[in-house]
mmCIF file of C-alpha atoms and ligand atoms in Angstrom:
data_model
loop_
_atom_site.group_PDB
_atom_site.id
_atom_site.type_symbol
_atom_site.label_atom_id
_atom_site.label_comp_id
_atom_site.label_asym_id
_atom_site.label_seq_id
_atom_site.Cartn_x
_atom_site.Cartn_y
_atom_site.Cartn_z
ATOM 1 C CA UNK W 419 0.000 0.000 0.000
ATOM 2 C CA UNK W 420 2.805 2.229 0.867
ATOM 3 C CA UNK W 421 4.188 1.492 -2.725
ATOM 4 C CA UNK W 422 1.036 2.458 -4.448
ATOM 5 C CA UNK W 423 0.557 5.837 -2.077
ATOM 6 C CA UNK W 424 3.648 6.982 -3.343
ATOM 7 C CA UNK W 425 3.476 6.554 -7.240
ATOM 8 C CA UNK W 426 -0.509 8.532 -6.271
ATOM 9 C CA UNK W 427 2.037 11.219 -4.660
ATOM 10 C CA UNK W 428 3.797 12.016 -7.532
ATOM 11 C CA UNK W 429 1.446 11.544 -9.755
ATOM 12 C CA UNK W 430 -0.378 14.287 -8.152
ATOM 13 C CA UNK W 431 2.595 16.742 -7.672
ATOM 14 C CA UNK W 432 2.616 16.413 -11.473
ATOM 15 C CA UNK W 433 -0.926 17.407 -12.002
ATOM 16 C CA UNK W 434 -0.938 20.208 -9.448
ATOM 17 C CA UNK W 435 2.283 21.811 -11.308
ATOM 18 C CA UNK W 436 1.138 20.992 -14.212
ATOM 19 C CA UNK W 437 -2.014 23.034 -14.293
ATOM 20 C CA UNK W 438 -2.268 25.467 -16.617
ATOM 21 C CA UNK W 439 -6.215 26.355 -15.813
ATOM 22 C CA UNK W 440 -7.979 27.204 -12.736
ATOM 23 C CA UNK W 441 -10.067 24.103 -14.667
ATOM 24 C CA UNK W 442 -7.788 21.795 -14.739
ATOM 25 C CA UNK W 443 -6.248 22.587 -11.455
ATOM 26 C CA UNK W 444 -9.903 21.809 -10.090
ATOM 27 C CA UNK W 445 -10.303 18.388 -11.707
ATOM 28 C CA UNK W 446 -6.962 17.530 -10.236
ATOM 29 C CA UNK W 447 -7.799 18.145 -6.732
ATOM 30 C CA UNK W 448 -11.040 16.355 -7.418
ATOM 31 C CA UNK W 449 -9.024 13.356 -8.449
ATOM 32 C CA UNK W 450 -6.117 13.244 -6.045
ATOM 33 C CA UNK W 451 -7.891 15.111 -2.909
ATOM 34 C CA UNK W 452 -11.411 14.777 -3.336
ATOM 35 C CA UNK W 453 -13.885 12.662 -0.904
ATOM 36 C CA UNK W 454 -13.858 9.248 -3.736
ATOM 37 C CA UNK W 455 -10.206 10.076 -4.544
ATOM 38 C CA UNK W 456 -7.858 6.831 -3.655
ATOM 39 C CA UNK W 457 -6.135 9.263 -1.001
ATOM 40 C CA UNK W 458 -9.333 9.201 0.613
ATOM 41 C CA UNK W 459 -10.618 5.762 0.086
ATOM 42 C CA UNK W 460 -6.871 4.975 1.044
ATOM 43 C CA UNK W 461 -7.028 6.753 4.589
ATOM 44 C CA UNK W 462 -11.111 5.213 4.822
ATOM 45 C CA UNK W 463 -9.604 1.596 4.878
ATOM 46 C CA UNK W 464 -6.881 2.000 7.229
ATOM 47 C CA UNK W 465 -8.616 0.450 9.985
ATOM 48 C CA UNK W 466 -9.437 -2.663 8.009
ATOM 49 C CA UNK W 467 -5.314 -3.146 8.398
ATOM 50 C CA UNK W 468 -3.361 -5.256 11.184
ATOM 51 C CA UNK W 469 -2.151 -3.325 13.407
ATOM 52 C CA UNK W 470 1.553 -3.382 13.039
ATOM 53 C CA UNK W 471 0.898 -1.694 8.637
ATOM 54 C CA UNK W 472 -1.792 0.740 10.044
ATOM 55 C CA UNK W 473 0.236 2.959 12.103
ATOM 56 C CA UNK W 474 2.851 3.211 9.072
ATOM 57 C CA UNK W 475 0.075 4.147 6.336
ATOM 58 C CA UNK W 476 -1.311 6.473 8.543
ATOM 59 C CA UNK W 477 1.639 8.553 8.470
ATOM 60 C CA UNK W 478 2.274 8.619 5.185
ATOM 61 C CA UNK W 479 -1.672 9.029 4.301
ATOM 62 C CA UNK W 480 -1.273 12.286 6.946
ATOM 63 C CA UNK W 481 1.814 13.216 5.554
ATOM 64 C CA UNK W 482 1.006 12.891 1.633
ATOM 65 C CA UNK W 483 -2.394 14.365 1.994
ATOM 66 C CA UNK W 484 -0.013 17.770 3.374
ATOM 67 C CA UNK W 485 2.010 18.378 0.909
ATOM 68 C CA UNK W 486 -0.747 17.842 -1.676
ATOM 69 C CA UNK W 487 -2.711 20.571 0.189
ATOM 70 C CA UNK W 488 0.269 22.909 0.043
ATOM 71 C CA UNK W 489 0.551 22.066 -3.490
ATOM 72 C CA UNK W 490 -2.496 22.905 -4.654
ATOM 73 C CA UNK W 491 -2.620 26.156 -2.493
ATOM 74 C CA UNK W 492 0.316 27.517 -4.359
ATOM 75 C CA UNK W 493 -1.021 26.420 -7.326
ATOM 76 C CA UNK W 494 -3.930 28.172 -7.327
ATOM 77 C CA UNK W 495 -1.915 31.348 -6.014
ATOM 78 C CA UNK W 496 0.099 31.064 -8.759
ATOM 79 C CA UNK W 497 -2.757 30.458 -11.443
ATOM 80 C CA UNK W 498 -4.643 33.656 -9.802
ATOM 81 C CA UNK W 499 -1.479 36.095 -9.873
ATOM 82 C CA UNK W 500 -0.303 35.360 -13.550
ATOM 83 C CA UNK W 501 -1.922 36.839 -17.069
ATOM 84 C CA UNK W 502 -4.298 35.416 -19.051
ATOM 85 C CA UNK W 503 -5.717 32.970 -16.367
ATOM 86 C CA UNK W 504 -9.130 32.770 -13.990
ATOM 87 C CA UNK W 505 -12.067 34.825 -13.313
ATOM 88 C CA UNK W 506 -11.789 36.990 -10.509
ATOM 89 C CA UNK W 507 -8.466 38.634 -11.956
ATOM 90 C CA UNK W 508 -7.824 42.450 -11.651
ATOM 91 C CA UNK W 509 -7.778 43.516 -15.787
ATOM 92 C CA UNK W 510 -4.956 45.516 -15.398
ATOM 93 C CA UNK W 511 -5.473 47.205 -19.105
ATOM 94 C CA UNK W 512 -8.723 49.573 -17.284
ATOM 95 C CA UNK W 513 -8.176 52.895 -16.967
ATOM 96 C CA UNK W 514 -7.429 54.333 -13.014
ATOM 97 C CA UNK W 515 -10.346 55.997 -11.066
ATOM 98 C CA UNK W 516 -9.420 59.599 -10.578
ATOM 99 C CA UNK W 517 -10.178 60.400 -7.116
ATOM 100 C CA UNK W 518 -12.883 63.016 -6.342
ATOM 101 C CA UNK W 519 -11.642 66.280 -6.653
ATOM 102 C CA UNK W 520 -13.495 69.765 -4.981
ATOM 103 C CA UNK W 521 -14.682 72.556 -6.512
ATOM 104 C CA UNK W 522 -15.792 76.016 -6.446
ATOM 105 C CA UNK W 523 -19.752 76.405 -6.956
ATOM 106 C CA UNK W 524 -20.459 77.957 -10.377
ATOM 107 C CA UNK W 525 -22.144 80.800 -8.393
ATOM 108 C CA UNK W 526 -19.062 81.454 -6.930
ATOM 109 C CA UNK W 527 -16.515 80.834 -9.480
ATOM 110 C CA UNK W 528 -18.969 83.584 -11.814
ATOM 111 C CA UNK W 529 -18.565 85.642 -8.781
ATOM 112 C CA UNK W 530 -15.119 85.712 -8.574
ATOM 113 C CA UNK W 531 -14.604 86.440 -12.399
ATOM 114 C CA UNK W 532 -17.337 89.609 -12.344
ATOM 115 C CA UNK W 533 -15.347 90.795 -8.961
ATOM 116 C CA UNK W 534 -11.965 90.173 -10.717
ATOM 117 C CA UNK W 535 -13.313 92.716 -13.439
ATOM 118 C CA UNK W 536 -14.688 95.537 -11.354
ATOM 119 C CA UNK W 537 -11.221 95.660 -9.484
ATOM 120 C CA UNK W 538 -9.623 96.267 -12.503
ATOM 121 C CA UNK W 539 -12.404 99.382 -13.028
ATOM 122 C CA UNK W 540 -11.271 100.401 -9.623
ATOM 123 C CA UNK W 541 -14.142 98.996 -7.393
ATOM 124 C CA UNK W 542 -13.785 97.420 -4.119
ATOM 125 C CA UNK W 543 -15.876 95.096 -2.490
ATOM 126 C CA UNK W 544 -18.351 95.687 0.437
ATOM 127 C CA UNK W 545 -20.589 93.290 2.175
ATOM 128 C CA UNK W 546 -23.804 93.325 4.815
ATOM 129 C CA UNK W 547 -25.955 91.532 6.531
ATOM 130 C CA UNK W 548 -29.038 89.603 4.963
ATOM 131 C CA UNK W 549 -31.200 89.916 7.679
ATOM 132 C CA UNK W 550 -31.531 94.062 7.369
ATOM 133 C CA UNK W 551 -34.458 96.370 8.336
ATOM 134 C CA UNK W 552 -36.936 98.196 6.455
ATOM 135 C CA UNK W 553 -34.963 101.435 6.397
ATOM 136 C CA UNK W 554 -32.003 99.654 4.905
ATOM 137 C CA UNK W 555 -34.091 97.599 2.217
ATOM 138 C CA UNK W 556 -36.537 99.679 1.463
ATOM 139 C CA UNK W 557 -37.303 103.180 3.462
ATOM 140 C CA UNK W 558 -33.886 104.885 2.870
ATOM 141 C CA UNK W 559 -33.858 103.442 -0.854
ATOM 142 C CA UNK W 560 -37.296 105.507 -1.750
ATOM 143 C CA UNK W 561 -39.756 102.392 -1.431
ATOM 144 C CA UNK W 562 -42.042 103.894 1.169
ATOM 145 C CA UNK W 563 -44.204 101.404 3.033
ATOM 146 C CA UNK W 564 -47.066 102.238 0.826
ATOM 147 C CA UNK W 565 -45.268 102.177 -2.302
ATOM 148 C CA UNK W 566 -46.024 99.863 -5.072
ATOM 149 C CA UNK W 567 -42.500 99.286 -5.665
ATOM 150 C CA UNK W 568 -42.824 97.291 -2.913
ATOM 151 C CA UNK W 569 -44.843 94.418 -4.317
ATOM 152 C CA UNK W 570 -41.633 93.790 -6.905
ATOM 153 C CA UNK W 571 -40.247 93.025 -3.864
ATOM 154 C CA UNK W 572 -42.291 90.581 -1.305
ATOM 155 C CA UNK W 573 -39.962 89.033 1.478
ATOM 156 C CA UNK W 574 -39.633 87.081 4.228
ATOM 157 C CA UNK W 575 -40.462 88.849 6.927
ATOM 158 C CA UNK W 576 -38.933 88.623 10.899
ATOM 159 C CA UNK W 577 -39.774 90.221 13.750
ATOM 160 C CA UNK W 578 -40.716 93.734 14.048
ATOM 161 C CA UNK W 579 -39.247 95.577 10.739
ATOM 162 C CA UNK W 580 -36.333 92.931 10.612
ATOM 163 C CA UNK W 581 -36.569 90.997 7.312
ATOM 164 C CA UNK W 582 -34.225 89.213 4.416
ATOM 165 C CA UNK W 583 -32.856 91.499 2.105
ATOM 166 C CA UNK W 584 -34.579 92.061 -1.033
ATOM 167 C CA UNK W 585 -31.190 93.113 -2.783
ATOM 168 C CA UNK W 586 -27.580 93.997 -1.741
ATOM 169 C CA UNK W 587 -28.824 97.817 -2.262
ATOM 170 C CA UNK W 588 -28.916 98.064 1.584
ATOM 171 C CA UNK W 589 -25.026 97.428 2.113
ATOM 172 C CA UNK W 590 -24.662 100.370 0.003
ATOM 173 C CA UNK W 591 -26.822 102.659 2.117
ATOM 174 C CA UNK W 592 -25.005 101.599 4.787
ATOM 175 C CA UNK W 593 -21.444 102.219 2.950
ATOM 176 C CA UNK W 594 -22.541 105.692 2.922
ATOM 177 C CA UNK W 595 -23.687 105.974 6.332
ATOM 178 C CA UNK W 596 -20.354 105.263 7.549
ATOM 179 C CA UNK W 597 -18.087 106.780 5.140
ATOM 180 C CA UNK W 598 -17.793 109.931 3.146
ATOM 181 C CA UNK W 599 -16.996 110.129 -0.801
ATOM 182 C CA UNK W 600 -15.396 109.074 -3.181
ATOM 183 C CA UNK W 601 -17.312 105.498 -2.697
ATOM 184 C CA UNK W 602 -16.837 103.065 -5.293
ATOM 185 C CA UNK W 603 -17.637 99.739 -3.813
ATOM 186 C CA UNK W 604 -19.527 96.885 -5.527
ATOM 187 C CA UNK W 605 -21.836 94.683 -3.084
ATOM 188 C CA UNK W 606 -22.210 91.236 -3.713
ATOM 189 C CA UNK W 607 -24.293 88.428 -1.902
ATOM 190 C CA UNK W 608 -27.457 86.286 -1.448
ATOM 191 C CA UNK W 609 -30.455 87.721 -1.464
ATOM 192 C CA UNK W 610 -33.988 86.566 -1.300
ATOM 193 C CA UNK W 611 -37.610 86.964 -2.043
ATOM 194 C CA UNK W 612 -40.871 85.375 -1.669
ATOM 195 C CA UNK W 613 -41.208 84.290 -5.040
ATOM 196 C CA UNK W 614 -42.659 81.240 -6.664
ATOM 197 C CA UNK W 615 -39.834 79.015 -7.872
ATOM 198 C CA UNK W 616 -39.676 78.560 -11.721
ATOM 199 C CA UNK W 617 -37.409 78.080 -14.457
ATOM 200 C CA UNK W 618 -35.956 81.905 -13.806
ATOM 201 C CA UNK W 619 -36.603 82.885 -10.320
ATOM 202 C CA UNK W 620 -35.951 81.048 -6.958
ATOM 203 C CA UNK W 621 -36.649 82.726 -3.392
ATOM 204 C CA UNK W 622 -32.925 82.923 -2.853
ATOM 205 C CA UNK W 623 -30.402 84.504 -5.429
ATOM 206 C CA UNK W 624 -27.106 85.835 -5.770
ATOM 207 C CA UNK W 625 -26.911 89.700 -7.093
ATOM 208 C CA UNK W 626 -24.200 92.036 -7.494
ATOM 209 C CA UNK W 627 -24.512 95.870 -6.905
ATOM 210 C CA UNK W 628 -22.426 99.290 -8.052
ATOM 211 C CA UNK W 629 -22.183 102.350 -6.555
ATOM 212 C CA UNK W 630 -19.641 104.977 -7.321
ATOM 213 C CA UNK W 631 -20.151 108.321 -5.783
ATOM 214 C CA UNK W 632 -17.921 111.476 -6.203
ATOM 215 C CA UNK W 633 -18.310 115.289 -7.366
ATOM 216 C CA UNK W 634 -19.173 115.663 -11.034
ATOM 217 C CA UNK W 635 -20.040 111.858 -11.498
ATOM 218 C CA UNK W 636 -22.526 111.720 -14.756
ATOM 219 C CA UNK W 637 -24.339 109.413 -16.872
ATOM 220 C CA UNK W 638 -22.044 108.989 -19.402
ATOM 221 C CA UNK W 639 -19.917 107.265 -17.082
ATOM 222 C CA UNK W 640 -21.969 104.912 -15.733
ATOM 223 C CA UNK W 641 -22.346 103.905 -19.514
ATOM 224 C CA UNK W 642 -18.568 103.678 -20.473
ATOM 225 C CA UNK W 643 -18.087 101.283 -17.023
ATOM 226 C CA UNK W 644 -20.957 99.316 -18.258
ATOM 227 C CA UNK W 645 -19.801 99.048 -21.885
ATOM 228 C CA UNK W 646 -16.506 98.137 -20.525
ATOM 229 C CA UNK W 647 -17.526 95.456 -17.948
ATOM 230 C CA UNK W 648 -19.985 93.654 -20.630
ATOM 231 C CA UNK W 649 -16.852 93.547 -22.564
ATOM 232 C CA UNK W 650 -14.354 92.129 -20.230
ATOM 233 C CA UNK W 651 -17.213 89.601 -19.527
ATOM 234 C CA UNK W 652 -18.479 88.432 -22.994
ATOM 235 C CA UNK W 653 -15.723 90.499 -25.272
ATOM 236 C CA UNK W 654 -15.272 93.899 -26.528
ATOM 237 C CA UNK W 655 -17.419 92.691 -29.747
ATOM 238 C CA UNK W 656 -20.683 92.532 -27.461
ATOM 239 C CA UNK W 657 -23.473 94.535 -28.419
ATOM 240 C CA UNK W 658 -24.987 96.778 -25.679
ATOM 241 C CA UNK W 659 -28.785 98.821 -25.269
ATOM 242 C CA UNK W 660 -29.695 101.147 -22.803
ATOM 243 C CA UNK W 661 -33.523 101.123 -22.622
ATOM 244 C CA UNK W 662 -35.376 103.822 -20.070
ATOM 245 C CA UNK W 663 -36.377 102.245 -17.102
ATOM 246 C CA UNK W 664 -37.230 102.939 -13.667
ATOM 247 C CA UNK W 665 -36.039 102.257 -10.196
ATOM 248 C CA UNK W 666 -37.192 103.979 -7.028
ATOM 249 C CA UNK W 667 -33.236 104.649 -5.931
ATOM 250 C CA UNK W 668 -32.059 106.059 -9.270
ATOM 251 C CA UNK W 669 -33.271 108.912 -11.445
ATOM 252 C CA UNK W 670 -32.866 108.636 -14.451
ATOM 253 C CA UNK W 671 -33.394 104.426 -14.592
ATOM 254 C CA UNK W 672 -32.407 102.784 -17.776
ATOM 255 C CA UNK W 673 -32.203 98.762 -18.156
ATOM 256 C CA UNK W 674 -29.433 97.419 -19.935
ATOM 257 C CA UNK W 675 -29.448 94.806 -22.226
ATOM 258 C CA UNK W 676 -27.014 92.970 -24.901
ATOM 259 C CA UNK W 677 -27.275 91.344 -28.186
ATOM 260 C CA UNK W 678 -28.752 87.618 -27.711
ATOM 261 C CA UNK W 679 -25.207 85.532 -27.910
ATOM 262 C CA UNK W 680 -27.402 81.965 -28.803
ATOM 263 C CA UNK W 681 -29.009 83.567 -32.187
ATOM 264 C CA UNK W 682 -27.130 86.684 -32.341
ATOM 265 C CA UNK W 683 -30.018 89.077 -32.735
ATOM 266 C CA UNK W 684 -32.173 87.107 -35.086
ATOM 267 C CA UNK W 685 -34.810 86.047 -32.057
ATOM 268 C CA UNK W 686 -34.520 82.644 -30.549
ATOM 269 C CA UNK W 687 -36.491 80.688 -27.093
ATOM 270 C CA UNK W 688 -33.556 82.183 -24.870
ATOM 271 C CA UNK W 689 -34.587 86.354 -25.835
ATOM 272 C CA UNK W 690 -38.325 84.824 -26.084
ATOM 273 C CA UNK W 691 -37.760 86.246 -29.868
ATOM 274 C CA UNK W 692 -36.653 89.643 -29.141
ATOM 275 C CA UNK W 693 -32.918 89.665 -30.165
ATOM 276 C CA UNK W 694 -32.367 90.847 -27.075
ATOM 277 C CA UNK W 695 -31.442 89.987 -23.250
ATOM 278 C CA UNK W 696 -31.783 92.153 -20.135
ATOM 279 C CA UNK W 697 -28.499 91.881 -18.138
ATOM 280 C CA UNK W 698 -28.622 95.053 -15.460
ATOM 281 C CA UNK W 699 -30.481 97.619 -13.718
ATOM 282 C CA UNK W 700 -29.081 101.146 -13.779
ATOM 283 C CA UNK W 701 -29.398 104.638 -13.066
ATOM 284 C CA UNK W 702 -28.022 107.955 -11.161
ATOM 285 C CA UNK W 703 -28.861 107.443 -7.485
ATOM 286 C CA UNK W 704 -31.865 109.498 -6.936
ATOM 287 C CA UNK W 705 -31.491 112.856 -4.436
ATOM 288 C CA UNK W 706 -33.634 111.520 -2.427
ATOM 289 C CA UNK W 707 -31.224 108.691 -1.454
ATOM 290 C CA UNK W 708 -28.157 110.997 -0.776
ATOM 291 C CA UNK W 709 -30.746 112.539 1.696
ATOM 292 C CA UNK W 710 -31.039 109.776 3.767
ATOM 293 C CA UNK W 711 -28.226 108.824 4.263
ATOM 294 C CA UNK W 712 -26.949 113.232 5.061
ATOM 295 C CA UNK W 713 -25.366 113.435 1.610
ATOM 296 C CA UNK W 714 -25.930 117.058 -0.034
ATOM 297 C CA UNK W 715 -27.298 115.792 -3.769
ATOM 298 C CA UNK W 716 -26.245 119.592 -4.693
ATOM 299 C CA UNK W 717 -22.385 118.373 -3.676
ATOM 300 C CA UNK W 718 -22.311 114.823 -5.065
ATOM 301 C CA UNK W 719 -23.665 112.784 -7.665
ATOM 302 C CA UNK W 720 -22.928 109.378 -8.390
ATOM 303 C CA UNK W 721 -24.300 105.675 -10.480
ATOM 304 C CA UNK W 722 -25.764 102.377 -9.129
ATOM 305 C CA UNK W 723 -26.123 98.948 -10.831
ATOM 306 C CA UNK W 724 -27.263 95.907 -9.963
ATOM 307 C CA UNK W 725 -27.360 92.698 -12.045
ATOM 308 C CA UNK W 726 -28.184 88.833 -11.006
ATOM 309 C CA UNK W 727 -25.085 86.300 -10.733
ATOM 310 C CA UNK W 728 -27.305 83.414 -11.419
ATOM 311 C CA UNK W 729 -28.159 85.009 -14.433
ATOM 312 C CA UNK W 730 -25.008 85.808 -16.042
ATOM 313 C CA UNK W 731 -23.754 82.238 -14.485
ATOM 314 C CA UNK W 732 -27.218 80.674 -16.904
ATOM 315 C CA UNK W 733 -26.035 82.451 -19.754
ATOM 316 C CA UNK W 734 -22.131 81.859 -19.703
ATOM 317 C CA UNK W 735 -22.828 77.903 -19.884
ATOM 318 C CA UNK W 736 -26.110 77.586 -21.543
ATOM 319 C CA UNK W 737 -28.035 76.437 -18.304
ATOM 320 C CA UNK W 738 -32.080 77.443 -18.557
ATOM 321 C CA UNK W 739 -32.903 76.444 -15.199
ATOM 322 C CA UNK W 740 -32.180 78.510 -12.273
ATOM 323 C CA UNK W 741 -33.255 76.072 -9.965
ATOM 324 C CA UNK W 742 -30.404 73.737 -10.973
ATOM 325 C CA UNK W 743 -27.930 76.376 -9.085
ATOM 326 C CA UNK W 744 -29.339 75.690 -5.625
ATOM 327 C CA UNK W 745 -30.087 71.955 -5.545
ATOM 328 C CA UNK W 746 -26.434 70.900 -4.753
ATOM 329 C CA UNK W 747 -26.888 67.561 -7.221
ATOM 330 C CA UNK W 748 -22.894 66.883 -8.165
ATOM 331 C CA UNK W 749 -24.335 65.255 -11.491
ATOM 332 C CA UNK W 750 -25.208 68.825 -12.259
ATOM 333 C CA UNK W 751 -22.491 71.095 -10.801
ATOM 334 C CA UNK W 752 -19.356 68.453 -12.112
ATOM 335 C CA UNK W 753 -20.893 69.317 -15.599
ATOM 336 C CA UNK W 754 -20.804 73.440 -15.232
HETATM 337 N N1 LIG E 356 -31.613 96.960 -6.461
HETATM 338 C C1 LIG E 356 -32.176 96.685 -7.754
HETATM 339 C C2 LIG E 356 -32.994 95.431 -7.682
HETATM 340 O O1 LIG E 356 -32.679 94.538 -6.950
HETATM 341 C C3 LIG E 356 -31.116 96.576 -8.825
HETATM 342 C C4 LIG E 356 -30.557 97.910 -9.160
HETATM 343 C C5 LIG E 356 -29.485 98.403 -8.482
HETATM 344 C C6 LIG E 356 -31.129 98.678 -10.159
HETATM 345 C C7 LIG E 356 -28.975 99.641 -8.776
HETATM 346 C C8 LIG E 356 -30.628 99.921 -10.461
HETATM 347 C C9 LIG E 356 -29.576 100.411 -9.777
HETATM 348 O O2 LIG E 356 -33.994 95.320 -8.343
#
């Protein structure tokens, strides 16, 4: 018996090394370890031997039945770790994962790129808070309480005559109350307003605001910085209108607008077939502003603006819904 275990024993080294498959490496333990292999049957019958041949076989039963294990352990090891073998390999021809990488919001990054520009024009930037009263936000801005300016405006009101800004208007009222002229300061931040959500308004937005304020300022400035700032932004072939319009705080109001970059004038779904897109409020800030806040209007003079970030962010990369902005779904902002 001895005899025959060891011609099984290398006939089963010669299988396990032999394997080329994770297949055939299977069949071969199957054969030489496997419950009906003659290993098995082999270790089974020992106790039908005398006594003096059992303790012998049993050893070399134990002993083969080892190094076959062994065997076909580093078999298989070896069949896993080399090319072209098994399932369960790593393919080591797919590309790597990139790990996640941060980035600014495209709210912000627009931000950064319209503040970049004004500092170039000279403007520096101010900020406030967004829960303001109704002098800031509305009273020392010419909205009296019984104005119907007011309704272009609905909030969300807090206690008392605390509420959420309406614009960033009210940093620059308080920019004057606490310093003198020259002011040129632009004001940009989160506003809100009690709006029903749609396609192209949302009950929170981001604006920014201008105000320059000196002796002598005059309307034909306030174009030229305009002109030049649409340039920087959408380049100095951009076509610019300044309709009339009207604002409480400024006097006179116009509304600016450029050329329609999708269809170029000719009328498409983005001007709603006009040729044309409104970009910016505007106007020389009305006397009775500089009032409330102790300016002399017969001393100074000076512009405002005020434009939506969302906005210009929807138009730089083609989004149409505003609503996408403030959702915070990656599969949106990795794409913009
Ligand atoms: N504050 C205005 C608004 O939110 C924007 C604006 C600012 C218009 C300055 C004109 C001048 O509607």
């Amino acid at each position: 018996m001895i005899e025959r275990l060891k011609e099984l024993r290398v006939e089963a080294v010669a299988a396990f090394e032999g394997a080329s498959s994770a297949s055939e490496l299977e069949e071969a333990r199957v054969r030489y370890l496997g419950r009906k292999s003659e290993l098995n049957q082999a270790s089974r019958g020992l106790g039908k031997l005398p006594e003096d041949e059992r303790r012998a076989a049993g050893r070399a039963v134990n002993e083969i039945k080892q190094e076959l294990s062994a065997l076909l352990e580093a078999a298989a090891e070896r069949l896993a770790g080399g090319a072209g073998g098994g399932a369960g390999e790593p393919d080591l021809t797919l590309p790597g994962r990139l790990p996640w990488v941060g980035r600014k919001h495209p709210i912000t990054r627009t931000l950064e790129r319209l503040e970049t520009i004004f500092a170039t024009l000279g403007f520096e930037v101010a900020t406030g808070p967004h829960i303001e009263d109704d002098f800031h936000n509305f009273e020392a801005l010419n909205i009296p309480a019984d104005h119907p300016a007011r309704d272009m405006h609905d909030t969300f009101y807090i206690e008392g005559d605390k509420l959420l800004r309406t614009h960033t208007s009210p940093v620059q009222i308080r920019t004057m109350q606490s310093r003198k002229p020259p002011i040129r300061i632009i004001a940009p931040g989160r506003v809100y307003r009690n709006e029903t959500p749609d396609a192209s308004h949302g009950s929170e937005f981001y604006q920014l605001e201008g105000l320059y304020i000196d002796k002598g300022v005059r309307f034909g400035e306030l174009m030229g910085v305009l002109q030049k700032f649409l340039g920087e932004l959408y380049g100095q072939e951009v076509v610019v209108r300044f309709r009339p319009g009207f604002f409480p705080f400024t006097e006179p109001s116009t509304e600016v607008d450029i050329e329609c970059r999708i269809c170029r004038g000719e009328g498409c779904g983005v001007c709603k077939n006009t040729g044309w897109v409104e970009l910016l409020g505007a106007g020389m800030v009305d006397p009775r502003v500089f009032e409330a806040v102790g300016y002399d209007p017969d001393v100074y003079t000076g512009y405002a603006f005020g434009l939506g970030i969302d906005r210009i962010a929807m138009m730089m990369s083609g989004v149409s819904d505003i609503r996408l902005y403030h959702e915070n779904d990656l599969r949106f902002l990795r794409q913009v």
